[in-house]
CSV table of C-alpha atoms and ligand atoms in Angstrom, one decimal:
chain,number,residue,atom,x,y,z
P,1,MET,CA,28.8,-2.8,4.3
P,2,ILE,CA,28.5,-6.5,3.6
P,3,SER,CA,30.7,-9.1,1.8
P,4,GLN,CA,30.5,-9.8,-1.9
P,5,GLU,CA,29.3,-13.3,-1.1
P,6,LEU,CA,26.4,-12.1,1.0
P,7,ASN,CA,25.5,-9.5,-1.6
P,8,ASP,CA,25.3,-12.3,-4.2
P,9,THR,CA,23.2,-14.4,-1.8
P,10,ILE,CA,20.6,-11.8,-1.1
P,11,THR,CA,20.3,-10.3,-4.6
P,12,ARG,CA,20.3,-13.3,-7.0
P,13,THR,CA,17.0,-15.0,-7.6
P,14,GLY,CA,17.4,-17.3,-10.7
P,15,PRO,CA,16.7,-21.0,-10.5
P,16,GLY,CA,18.8,-22.7,-7.9
P,17,THR,CA,19.7,-19.5,-6.0
P,18,ASP,CA,19.1,-19.0,-2.3
P,19,ALA,CA,17.0,-15.8,-2.5
P,20,GLY,CA,15.2,-17.3,-5.5
P,21,ALA,CA,14.1,-20.3,-3.4
P,22,VAL,CA,12.6,-17.9,-0.9
P,23,MET,CA,10.8,-15.9,-3.7
P,24,ARG,CA,9.4,-19.1,-5.1
P,25,ARG,CA,7.5,-19.7,-1.9
P,26,TYR,CA,5.2,-16.7,-2.6
P,27,TRP,CA,2.9,-15.5,-5.4
P,28,GLN,CA,4.7,-13.3,-7.8
P,29,PRO,CA,3.1,-10.6,-10.1
P,30,ALA,CA,3.7,-11.9,-13.6
P,31,ALA,CA,1.7,-9.4,-15.8
P,32,LEU,CA,-1.0,-6.8,-15.8
P,33,SER,CA,-4.5,-8.0,-16.9
P,34,ASP,CA,-4.3,-5.0,-19.3
P,35,GLU,CA,-1.5,-6.7,-21.2
P,36,LEU,CA,-3.8,-9.6,-22.2
P,37,ALA,CA,-6.6,-7.3,-23.2
P,38,THR,CA,-5.9,-7.7,-26.9
P,39,ASN,CA,-7.1,-9.8,-29.8
P,40,ARG,CA,-4.2,-12.2,-29.3
P,41,PRO,CA,-3.7,-12.6,-25.5
P,42,VAL,CA,-0.1,-14.0,-25.5
P,43,VAL,CA,2.7,-12.2,-23.8
P,44,PRO,CA,6.3,-13.0,-22.9
P,45,VAL,CA,7.0,-13.0,-19.2
P,46,THR,CA,10.4,-13.2,-17.7
P,47,LEU,CA,10.2,-13.8,-14.0
P,48,LEU,CA,13.0,-14.8,-11.5
P,49,GLY,CA,15.2,-15.3,-14.5
P,50,GLU,CA,12.9,-17.9,-16.2
P,51,LYS,CA,11.6,-17.2,-19.7
P,52,LEU,CA,7.9,-18.0,-19.9
P,53,VAL,CA,4.9,-17.2,-22.0
P,54,LEU,CA,1.5,-16.3,-20.6
P,55,PHE,CA,-1.7,-16.8,-22.6
P,56,ARG,CA,-5.4,-16.9,-22.3
P,57,ASP,CA,-7.0,-19.9,-24.0
P,58,ASN,CA,-10.4,-20.0,-25.8
P,59,ASP,CA,-12.1,-20.8,-22.6
P,60,GLY,CA,-10.7,-17.7,-21.0
P,61,ASN,CA,-8.4,-19.6,-18.7
P,62,LEU,CA,-4.8,-18.5,-18.2
P,63,GLY,CA,-1.7,-20.6,-18.8
P,64,LEU,CA,1.9,-19.8,-17.9
P,65,ILE,CA,4.4,-22.2,-19.5
P,66,ASP,CA,8.1,-22.3,-20.6
P,67,ARG,CA,8.7,-20.0,-23.5
P,68,HIS,CA,10.8,-22.5,-25.4
P,69,CYS,CA,9.1,-25.4,-27.2
P,70,PRO,CA,10.3,-28.7,-25.7
P,71,HIS,CA,10.8,-30.1,-29.2
P,72,ARG,CA,13.7,-28.0,-30.5
P,73,GLY,CA,13.4,-24.8,-28.5
P,74,ALA,CA,11.5,-22.4,-30.8
P,75,ASP,CA,9.9,-19.4,-29.1
P,76,LEU,CA,6.3,-20.0,-28.2
P,77,CYS,CA,5.6,-16.3,-27.7
P,78,LEU,CA,5.0,-16.2,-31.4
P,79,GLY,CA,3.0,-19.3,-31.3
P,80,ARG,CA,-0.5,-19.8,-32.8
P,81,LEU,CA,-3.2,-19.3,-30.3
P,82,ASP,CA,-5.7,-22.0,-31.5
P,83,ASP,CA,-7.6,-25.1,-30.5
P,84,ASN,CA,-7.7,-23.9,-26.9
P,85,GLY,CA,-4.0,-23.8,-26.5
P,86,LEU,CA,-0.7,-22.6,-27.9
P,87,ARG,CA,0.8,-24.2,-31.0
P,88,CYS,CA,4.4,-24.0,-31.9
P,89,PRO,CA,4.8,-22.6,-35.5
P,90,PHE,CA,7.9,-24.7,-36.1
P,91,HIS,CA,6.4,-28.2,-36.4
P,92,GLY,CA,2.9,-27.6,-35.0
P,93,TRP,CA,3.2,-29.2,-31.6
P,94,HIS,CA,0.3,-28.1,-29.5
P,95,PHE,CA,0.2,-27.3,-25.8
P,96,ASP,CA,-2.7,-26.7,-23.4
P,97,ARG,CA,-2.5,-24.3,-20.6
P,98,THR,CA,-1.0,-26.9,-18.2
P,99,GLY,CA,1.9,-27.3,-20.6
P,100,GLN,CA,0.8,-30.7,-21.7
P,101,CYS,CA,1.6,-31.5,-25.3
P,102,VAL,CA,-1.7,-32.6,-26.8
P,103,GLU,CA,-0.8,-33.1,-30.4
P,104,GLN,CA,2.2,-33.5,-32.7
P,105,PRO,CA,0.7,-33.2,-36.2
P,106,GLY,CA,4.0,-34.1,-38.0
P,107,GLU,CA,4.7,-37.3,-36.1
P,108,PRO,CA,3.5,-40.7,-37.6
P,109,GLU,CA,-0.2,-41.4,-37.4
P,110,GLY,CA,-1.1,-43.0,-34.1
P,111,SER,CA,2.1,-41.8,-32.3
P,112,ARG,CA,1.5,-41.3,-28.5
P,113,MET,CA,4.8,-39.6,-27.9
P,114,HIS,CA,3.0,-36.4,-27.0
P,115,GLU,CA,1.6,-38.0,-23.9
P,116,SER,CA,5.0,-37.9,-22.3
P,117,ILE,CA,5.8,-34.3,-23.3
P,118,ARG,CA,4.9,-31.8,-20.7
P,119,ASN,CA,6.3,-28.3,-20.8
P,120,THR,CA,7.0,-26.5,-17.5
P,121,SER,CA,3.9,-24.7,-16.3
P,122,TYR,CA,3.0,-22.6,-13.2
P,123,PRO,CA,-0.3,-21.9,-11.5
P,124,VAL,CA,-1.7,-18.4,-12.1
P,125,VAL,CA,-4.4,-16.4,-10.5
P,126,GLU,CA,-5.8,-13.0,-11.6
P,127,LYS,CA,-6.5,-10.5,-8.8
P,128,ASN,CA,-7.8,-7.0,-9.4
P,129,GLY,CA,-5.7,-6.2,-12.5
P,130,ILE,CA,-2.6,-8.3,-11.8
P,131,ILE,CA,-1.9,-11.9,-12.8
P,132,PHE,CA,0.1,-13.7,-10.1
P,133,ALA,CA,2.2,-16.8,-10.6
P,134,TYR,CA,3.4,-19.4,-8.2
P,135,MET,CA,6.7,-20.9,-9.2
P,136,GLY,CA,7.5,-22.9,-6.1
P,137,PRO,CA,7.2,-26.5,-5.0
P,138,ASP,CA,4.0,-27.9,-3.4
P,139,ASP,CA,0.8,-26.0,-3.3
P,140,PRO,CA,0.7,-22.3,-3.4
P,141,PRO,CA,-0.1,-20.5,-0.2
P,142,PRO,CA,-3.5,-18.7,0.1
P,143,PHE,CA,-3.6,-15.0,-0.5
P,144,PRO,CA,-3.6,-12.8,2.6
P,145,ASN,CA,-6.7,-10.7,3.1
P,146,PHE,CA,-4.9,-7.4,2.4
P,147,ASP,CA,-7.0,-4.5,1.2
P,148,CYS,CA,-5.7,-4.6,-2.4
P,149,PHE,CA,-7.1,-8.2,-2.7
P,150,ARG,CA,-10.3,-7.6,-0.7
P,151,ALA,CA,-11.5,-4.5,-2.4
P,152,PRO,CA,-13.7,-4.9,-5.5
P,153,ASP,CA,-12.1,-4.4,-8.9
P,154,THR,CA,-13.8,-1.0,-9.2
P,155,HIS,CA,-11.7,0.3,-6.2
P,156,VAL,CA,-8.3,-1.0,-7.4
P,157,PHE,CA,-6.1,0.2,-10.2
P,158,ALA,CA,-3.0,-1.7,-11.2
P,159,PHE,CA,0.0,-0.6,-13.2
P,160,LYS,CA,3.7,-1.5,-13.6
P,161,GLY,CA,7.0,0.0,-14.7
P,162,LEU,CA,10.4,-1.3,-15.6
P,163,TRP,CA,13.5,-0.4,-13.6
P,164,GLU,CA,16.9,-1.4,-14.9
P,165,CYS,CA,18.4,-2.7,-11.6
P,166,ASN,CA,18.3,-5.6,-9.2
P,167,TRP,CA,15.0,-6.0,-7.3
P,168,LEU,CA,16.6,-5.6,-3.8
P,169,GLN,CA,17.8,-2.1,-4.3
P,170,ALA,CA,14.3,-1.3,-5.7
P,171,LEU,CA,12.7,-2.7,-2.6
P,172,GLU,CA,15.2,-0.9,-0.3
P,173,VAL,CA,14.0,2.5,-1.4
P,174,GLY,CA,10.5,1.6,-0.3
P,175,ILE,CA,11.6,0.7,3.3
P,176,ASP,CA,13.6,3.9,3.7
P,177,PRO,CA,11.3,6.5,5.3
P,178,ALA,CA,14.0,9.2,5.4
P,179,HIS,CA,14.5,9.7,1.7
P,180,ALA,CA,11.2,11.3,1.0
P,181,SER,CA,12.3,14.5,2.7
P,182,PHE,CA,15.1,14.9,0.1
P,183,LEU,CA,14.6,12.8,-3.0
P,184,HIS,CA,10.9,13.8,-3.4
P,185,ARG,CA,11.3,17.4,-2.1
P,186,PHE,CA,9.3,20.0,-4.0
P,187,LEU,CA,10.7,23.5,-3.4
P,188,LYS,CA,7.2,25.0,-3.9
P,189,ASP,CA,3.9,23.7,-2.7
P,190,GLU,CA,1.2,22.7,-5.2
P,191,ASP,CA,-2.5,23.0,-4.6
P,192,PRO,CA,-3.4,19.7,-2.9
P,193,ALA,CA,-6.6,19.9,-5.0
P,194,ASP,CA,-4.5,18.9,-8.0
P,195,SER,CA,-3.2,15.8,-6.2
P,196,TYR,CA,-5.5,13.1,-7.5
P,197,GLY,CA,-3.5,9.9,-8.4
P,198,LYS,CA,-0.2,11.3,-7.2
P,199,GLN,CA,1.9,10.6,-4.1
P,200,PHE,CA,3.0,13.1,-1.5
P,201,ARG,CA,0.9,15.9,-3.0
P,202,ASP,CA,-2.1,15.8,-0.7
P,203,ALA,CA,-2.4,17.7,2.5
P,204,ALA,CA,-1.0,15.9,5.6
P,205,ALA,CA,-3.6,14.1,7.7
P,206,ASP,CA,-6.3,16.3,9.1
P,207,THR,CA,-4.3,19.5,8.4
P,208,ASN,CA,-4.0,22.0,5.7
P,209,ILE,CA,-0.2,21.5,5.7
P,210,PRO,CA,0.8,20.2,2.2
P,211,MET,CA,2.6,17.0,2.6
P,212,THR,CA,5.4,18.5,0.5
P,213,ARG,CA,6.0,21.2,3.1
P,214,LEU,CA,6.0,18.8,6.0
P,215,LEU,CA,8.5,16.5,4.4
P,216,ARG,CA,10.7,19.5,3.4
P,217,GLU,CA,10.7,21.1,6.8
P,218,TYR,CA,11.1,18.0,9.0
P,219,THR,CA,14.0,16.1,7.6
P,220,ARG,CA,15.0,13.9,10.6
P,221,PRO,CA,12.3,11.4,11.2
P,222,GLU,CA,12.5,9.2,14.2
P,223,ILE,CA,12.2,5.7,12.7
P,224,THR,CA,11.1,2.5,14.4
P,225,VAL,CA,10.8,-0.9,12.7
P,226,GLU,CA,8.7,-3.7,14.2
P,227,GLU,CA,8.5,-7.3,13.0
P,228,THR,CA,5.0,-8.5,12.1
P,229,ASP,CA,3.4,-11.7,10.8
P,230,TYR,CA,3.7,-10.4,7.2
P,231,GLY,CA,7.0,-8.7,7.4
P,232,LEU,CA,7.9,-5.3,8.9
P,233,ARG,CA,6.0,-2.2,10.1
P,234,LEU,CA,7.9,1.0,9.7
P,235,ILE,CA,6.9,4.0,11.9
P,236,ALA,CA,8.3,7.4,11.0
P,237,LEU,CA,7.6,10.2,13.5
P,238,ARG,CA,8.2,13.8,12.5
P,239,HIS,CA,7.9,16.0,15.6
P,240,LEU,CA,6.3,19.3,14.6
P,241,GLU,CA,6.9,22.7,16.1
P,242,ASN,CA,3.4,22.8,17.6
P,243,GLY,CA,4.2,19.9,19.9
P,244,GLN,CA,2.3,17.4,17.7
P,245,THR,CA,3.8,14.6,15.8
P,246,HIS,CA,3.3,13.5,12.2
P,247,ILE,CA,3.0,9.7,12.2
P,248,ARG,CA,3.6,7.8,9.0
P,249,ILE,CA,3.1,4.0,9.0
P,250,THR,CA,4.3,2.0,6.1
P,251,ASN,CA,4.9,-1.8,5.7
P,252,GLN,CA,7.2,-4.3,4.2
P,253,ILE,CA,5.3,-7.4,3.0
P,254,PHE,CA,7.6,-10.4,2.7
P,255,PRO,CA,9.4,-11.1,0.5
P,256,GLU,CA,9.4,-8.1,-1.9
P,257,ALA,CA,6.4,-5.9,-1.5
P,258,ILE,CA,5.6,-2.7,0.4
P,259,SER,CA,2.3,-1.1,1.5
P,260,ILE,CA,2.3,2.7,1.8
P,261,PRO,CA,-0.2,5.5,2.0
P,262,MET,CA,-0.6,7.5,-1.2
P,263,SER,CA,-3.2,10.1,-0.3
P,264,ARG,CA,-6.1,10.4,2.1
P,265,GLU,CA,-8.2,8.2,-0.1
P,266,MET,CA,-5.7,5.6,-1.4
P,267,ILE,CA,-3.0,3.3,-0.4
P,268,ILE,CA,-0.4,1.6,-2.7
P,269,THR,CA,0.7,-2.0,-2.4
P,270,GLN,CA,3.8,-2.4,-4.6
P,271,TRP,CA,5.9,-5.4,-5.5
P,272,HIS,CA,9.5,-5.2,-6.7
P,273,VAL,CA,9.6,-8.3,-8.9
P,274,PRO,CA,12.8,-9.7,-10.3
P,275,ILE,CA,12.7,-10.1,-14.1
P,276,ASP,CA,16.4,-11.2,-13.9
P,277,ASP,CA,19.1,-10.1,-11.6
P,278,GLU,CA,19.6,-6.8,-13.3
P,279,HIS,CA,16.0,-5.8,-14.1
P,280,CYS,CA,12.8,-5.6,-12.2
P,281,TYR,CA,9.3,-4.5,-12.5
P,282,TRP,CA,7.4,-2.5,-9.9
P,283,TYR,CA,3.8,-3.6,-9.8
P,284,SER,CA,1.4,-1.4,-7.9
P,285,MET,CA,-2.1,-1.8,-6.8
P,286,PHE,CA,-3.7,1.5,-5.8
P,287,THR,CA,-6.7,0.8,-3.5
P,288,SER,CA,-9.3,3.4,-2.8
P,289,PHE,CA,-11.2,3.7,0.5
P,290,THR,CA,-13.7,6.2,-1.0
P,291,ASP,CA,-15.0,6.3,-4.5
P,292,PRO,CA,-14.2,3.9,-7.3
P,293,VAL,CA,-10.7,4.6,-8.7
P,294,ASP,CA,-10.7,6.7,-11.8
P,295,LYS,CA,-8.8,4.1,-13.8
P,296,GLU,CA,-8.9,6.0,-17.0
P,297,LYS,CA,-7.2,9.0,-15.4
P,298,MET,CA,-4.7,7.0,-13.5
P,299,ARG,CA,-3.8,4.9,-16.6
P,300,ALA,CA,-3.5,8.0,-18.8
P,301,GLN,CA,-1.2,9.8,-16.3
P,302,ARG,CA,1.1,6.8,-16.2
P,303,LEU,CA,1.0,5.8,-19.9
P,304,LYS,CA,2.2,9.3,-20.7
P,305,GLU,CA,5.4,8.4,-18.9
P,306,HIS,CA,5.9,4.9,-20.2
P,307,ARG,CA,6.5,3.0,-23.4
P,308,LEU,CA,4.5,-0.1,-24.3
P,309,PRO,CA,4.7,-3.0,-24.5
P,310,ASP,CA,7.5,-3.3,-21.9
P,311,TYR,CA,6.3,-0.4,-19.7
P,312,ALA,CA,9.8,1.2,-19.8
P,313,PRO,CA,9.8,4.7,-18.5
P,314,LEU,CA,10.4,7.4,-21.1
P,315,LYS,CA,12.8,9.2,-18.7
P,316,ASN,CA,15.7,6.9,-18.0
P,317,LYS,CA,19.5,6.7,-17.8
P,318,ARG,CA,19.9,7.3,-21.5
P,319,ASN,CA,18.4,10.8,-21.2
P,320,ASN,CA,19.7,11.6,-17.7
P,321,TYR,CA,16.2,11.1,-16.4
P,322,GLY,CA,15.2,14.5,-17.9
P,323,PHE,CA,17.6,16.3,-15.5
P,324,ASP,CA,17.3,20.1,-15.7
P,325,PRO,CA,19.6,22.1,-13.6
P,326,ASP,CA,17.3,25.2,-13.7
P,327,GLU,CA,14.5,23.0,-12.3
P,328,GLN,CA,16.9,21.7,-9.7
P,329,ALA,CA,17.7,25.2,-8.6
P,330,THR,CA,14.1,26.4,-8.2
P,331,GLU,CA,11.5,23.6,-8.3
P,332,THR,CA,12.6,20.1,-7.2
P,333,TYR,CA,15.5,18.6,-5.3
P,334,THR,CA,16.4,16.3,-8.1
P,335,GLY,CA,15.7,18.4,-11.2
P,336,MET,CA,14.0,15.4,-12.7
P,337,GLY,CA,10.5,16.6,-12.9
P,338,MET,CA,7.4,16.2,-10.7
P,339,ASP,CA,6.9,12.4,-11.1
P,340,ILE,CA,8.3,10.9,-7.9
P,341,ASN,CA,8.6,7.5,-9.7
P,342,VAL,CA,11.4,9.0,-11.8
P,343,HIS,CA,13.2,10.2,-8.6
P,344,ASP,CA,13.0,6.7,-7.2
P,345,GLN,CA,14.1,5.2,-10.5
P,346,TRP,CA,17.2,7.3,-10.6
P,347,ALA,CA,18.0,6.5,-6.9
P,348,VAL,CA,17.8,2.8,-7.5
P,349,GLU,CA,19.3,2.6,-11.0
P,350,SER,CA,22.2,4.9,-10.6
P,351,PRO,CA,24.1,2.7,-8.1
P,352,GLY,CA,24.5,0.2,-11.0
P,353,PRO,CA,22.6,-3.0,-12.1
P,354,ILE,CA,23.5,-4.8,-8.8
P,355,PHE,CA,24.7,-2.3,-6.3
P,356,ASP,CA,28.1,-3.3,-4.8
P,357,ARG,CA,27.1,-3.3,-1.1
P,358,THR,CA,30.8,-3.9,-0.1
P,359,ARG,CA,31.0,-0.1,-0.6
P,360,GLU,CA,27.9,1.0,1.3
P,361,HIS,CA,27.7,2.8,4.7
P,362,LEU,CA,24.3,2.4,6.4
P,363,GLY,CA,23.2,5.0,8.9
P,364,LYS,CA,20.6,5.0,11.6
P,365,THR,CA,17.8,5.8,9.2
P,366,ASP,CA,18.6,2.6,7.3
P,367,VAL,CA,17.1,0.5,10.1
P,368,GLY,CA,14.4,-0.9,7.9
P,369,ILE,CA,16.9,-2.1,5.3
P,370,ILE,CA,19.0,-3.8,8.0
P,371,LYS,CA,16.0,-5.6,9.5
P,372,TYR,CA,14.7,-6.6,6.2
P,373,ARG,CA,18.1,-8.2,5.2
P,374,ARG,CA,18.1,-10.0,8.5
P,375,MET,CA,14.7,-11.4,7.8
P,376,LEU,CA,15.6,-12.5,4.2
P,377,ARG,CA,18.8,-14.2,5.5
P,378,ALA,CA,16.8,-16.0,8.2
P,379,ALA,CA,14.4,-17.2,5.5
P,380,ILE,CA,17.3,-18.4,3.3
P,381,ALA,CA,18.8,-20.3,6.3
P,382,ALA,CA,15.5,-21.8,7.2
P,383,LEU,CA,14.9,-23.2,3.7
P,384,LYS,CA,18.4,-24.6,3.7
P,385,ASP,CA,17.5,-26.4,6.9
P,386,GLY,CA,14.3,-27.7,5.3
P,387,LYS,CA,12.2,-25.5,7.6
P,388,GLU,CA,9.8,-24.0,5.2
P,389,ASP,CA,7.4,-23.4,8.0
P,390,ALA,CA,9.7,-20.8,9.5
P,391,LEU,CA,9.0,-18.4,6.6
P,392,PRO,CA,6.7,-15.4,7.1
P,393,MET,CA,3.1,-16.3,6.2
P,394,ARG,CA,4.1,-19.9,5.7
P,395,ASN,CA,4.6,-20.6,9.4
P,396,GLY,CA,1.1,-21.6,10.4
P,397,THR,CA,-0.3,-18.0,10.5
P,398,ASP,CA,-3.5,-18.2,8.4
P,399,PRO,CA,-3.0,-15.6,5.7
P,400,ALA,CA,-6.8,-15.2,5.7
P,401,THR,CA,-6.4,-13.5,9.1
P,402,LEU,CA,-4.0,-10.9,7.8
P,403,PHE,CA,-5.8,-7.7,7.1
P,404,GLY,CA,-4.7,-4.2,6.1
P,405,PRO,CA,-1.9,-3.7,6.7
P,406,ILE,CA,-2.4,-0.3,8.2
P,407,SER,CA,-0.7,2.3,6.0
P,408,ASN,CA,-1.5,5.9,6.9
P,409,ASP,CA,-0.4,9.4,7.7
P,410,THR,CA,-1.8,10.9,10.9
P,411,ILE,CA,-1.0,13.7,13.3
P,412,GLY,CA,-1.2,13.3,17.1
P,413,ASP,CA,0.5,12.8,20.4
P,414,LYS,CA,3.9,11.1,19.8
P,415,GLU,CA,3.5,8.8,22.8
P,416,LYS,CA,0.2,7.5,21.4
P,417,TRP,CA,1.2,7.0,17.8
P,418,ARG,CA,-0.2,3.5,17.8
P,419,GLU,CA,-3.6,4.5,19.0
P,420,VAL,CA,-3.7,7.6,16.9
P,421,SER,CA,-2.9,5.7,13.7
P,422,ALA,CA,-5.2,2.8,14.5
P,423,GLN,CA,-8.1,5.2,15.2
P,424,SER,CA,-7.6,7.1,12.0
P,425,ASP,CA,-7.4,3.8,10.1
P,426,ALA,CA,-10.7,2.6,11.7
P,427,GLU,CA,-12.4,5.8,10.8
P,428,ARG,CA,-11.3,5.6,7.2
P,429,ARG,CA,-12.5,2.0,7.0
P,430,ALA,CA,-15.9,2.8,8.7
P,431,ALA,CA,-16.5,5.6,6.2
P,432,CYS,CA,-15.4,3.5,3.2
P,433,LYS,CA,-17.9,3.6,0.3
P,434,GLY,CA,-18.3,0.8,-2.1
P,435,TRP,CA,-16.9,-2.1,-0.1
P,436,ASP,CA,-16.7,-3.4,3.4
P,437,ALA,CA,-13.2,-2.3,4.6
P,438,THR,CA,-13.8,-3.0,8.3
P,439,VAL,CA,-11.6,-5.5,10.0
E,1,LIG,S1,10.4,-26.6,-32.2
E,1,LIG,FE1,8.3,-26.4,-31.6
E,1,LIG,S2,7.3,-27.9,-32.7
E,1,LIG,FE2,9.3,-28.2,-33.3
E,2,LIG,FE1,10.5,7.2,-3.0
C-alpha cells in the first residue's frame, strides 16, 4: 500500500501535475482517424484534463486547439468549418489550425487585434489510424520504430474504448501477467479456428493446446521484469507437465502503453490515455505479421460492443457488465461474456474512479506494477530536477533504433527462454508478408 499523497502524485495528470508533466513529454493518442471520416471532420478531444477540439482543414491538415474560443469562451466544437479553419459561431472569429486568429469580422474595419490572438494549439501526427498529439514543451520526440508504426496501414487496425476510471489502474491490468489465468478463464475451450481478431483464443505457440486451457491449468506463472530502453519487459513462464515451459513476453512502453501478443499473427500495442483523472481511453493498434488486417471484420466485432460517438462499451457498470450467474457457473470465470475487454473493464472500473491504493496489498505477481511505479516516480523526480534527459526514450537513446518490442508466446526450455523467444520472433518476422518486419 502507498500513501494518499503518493497515490495522488502518480495518478493525476491535469495541467500542472507531476505525472501530467511526464505524460506531456510523449506523444499521446488523441483520436482515431475513423472519427474524422465524416463530412464535417471536427471532434471534441479531452486529453490529460484539457478540453480541445480536433479538426481537419480544407487542405487536409489537422489542427488541435483549445476548445473554448479566446474571445468569450464559446465552444468551438460546434464551430463552422470554413475558409480553411474553424470559425466561432458566436461572433465569427476565425482560427487556423495553428490556433492563430486570422479574422474578427465584427471588429472595426482595419483592426489588427486578431494578430495578437492565438489559441492554444498542439502538434498532431497521424499514424496508422490514430492521431497523436504532443502537449509538452519544446520539440516532440521522434516516434520509435515499433512494429505498429513501421507496418503499412494495410497491416494495422486501430480502435479505442472508454473506461470509467483513472488511467493508472487501466495500465496496471496490462502489466499483470497473472490475471489472465483467472479473469479471462474460459471453462470450455473454443475451436481456435474461430479465434480471428480475439485475444487468448488461438492455440498456444507451436502446439495444439488452446491458450484458454494453458492459462486455466497453469495458474502460477514465474514472472520476471526487466528494465529496457523503452520501459519494461515482462516474462511470464508457465512450466508445463511435459517438462517444457510456456514463455509469454509482454512489454510496458513508457509512459502508458503496453505491447502484447494477441494471436500467432497479431500483436497489440495499447495506450491507456487519460481523458481526465477519472476516465481514460484505451487505444489499440493491432499489427499483423501475415496478411493485411481484415479491418471490416475487426471494426464490426468491436462496434457491436460499443456506442458511438464516444466509444463507450455497451456492457458497463450500469448493467453489471452483463453479469450472468449461470454463465459464471458453467462458461466463464467472470460471468461477463466472452469479450475479454469487458473482463478487464470490470477489473479496472470496479475499484472506483481512482483506486484508493492506501488499501491495496501487492503480492509477488505484482512485480510489474511495483517496477512501473518506481519508473514513473523516477521520471517525476527527474523532471523536478530539470533532468528531462533522464526520462525513458528522451535520454539520448535514438527512438529510431527501438524496434519491436518482441511480444510473443512460445514453448521451449525454461533456461533458454530468451533464445527461444528471440528465435520465434525472428522466424515470424522473416516469414512476414506485405512488409519488411526484419530487425
Ligand atoms: S466567443 Fe467566439 S467569437 Fe465571440
Ligand atoms: Fe486482461
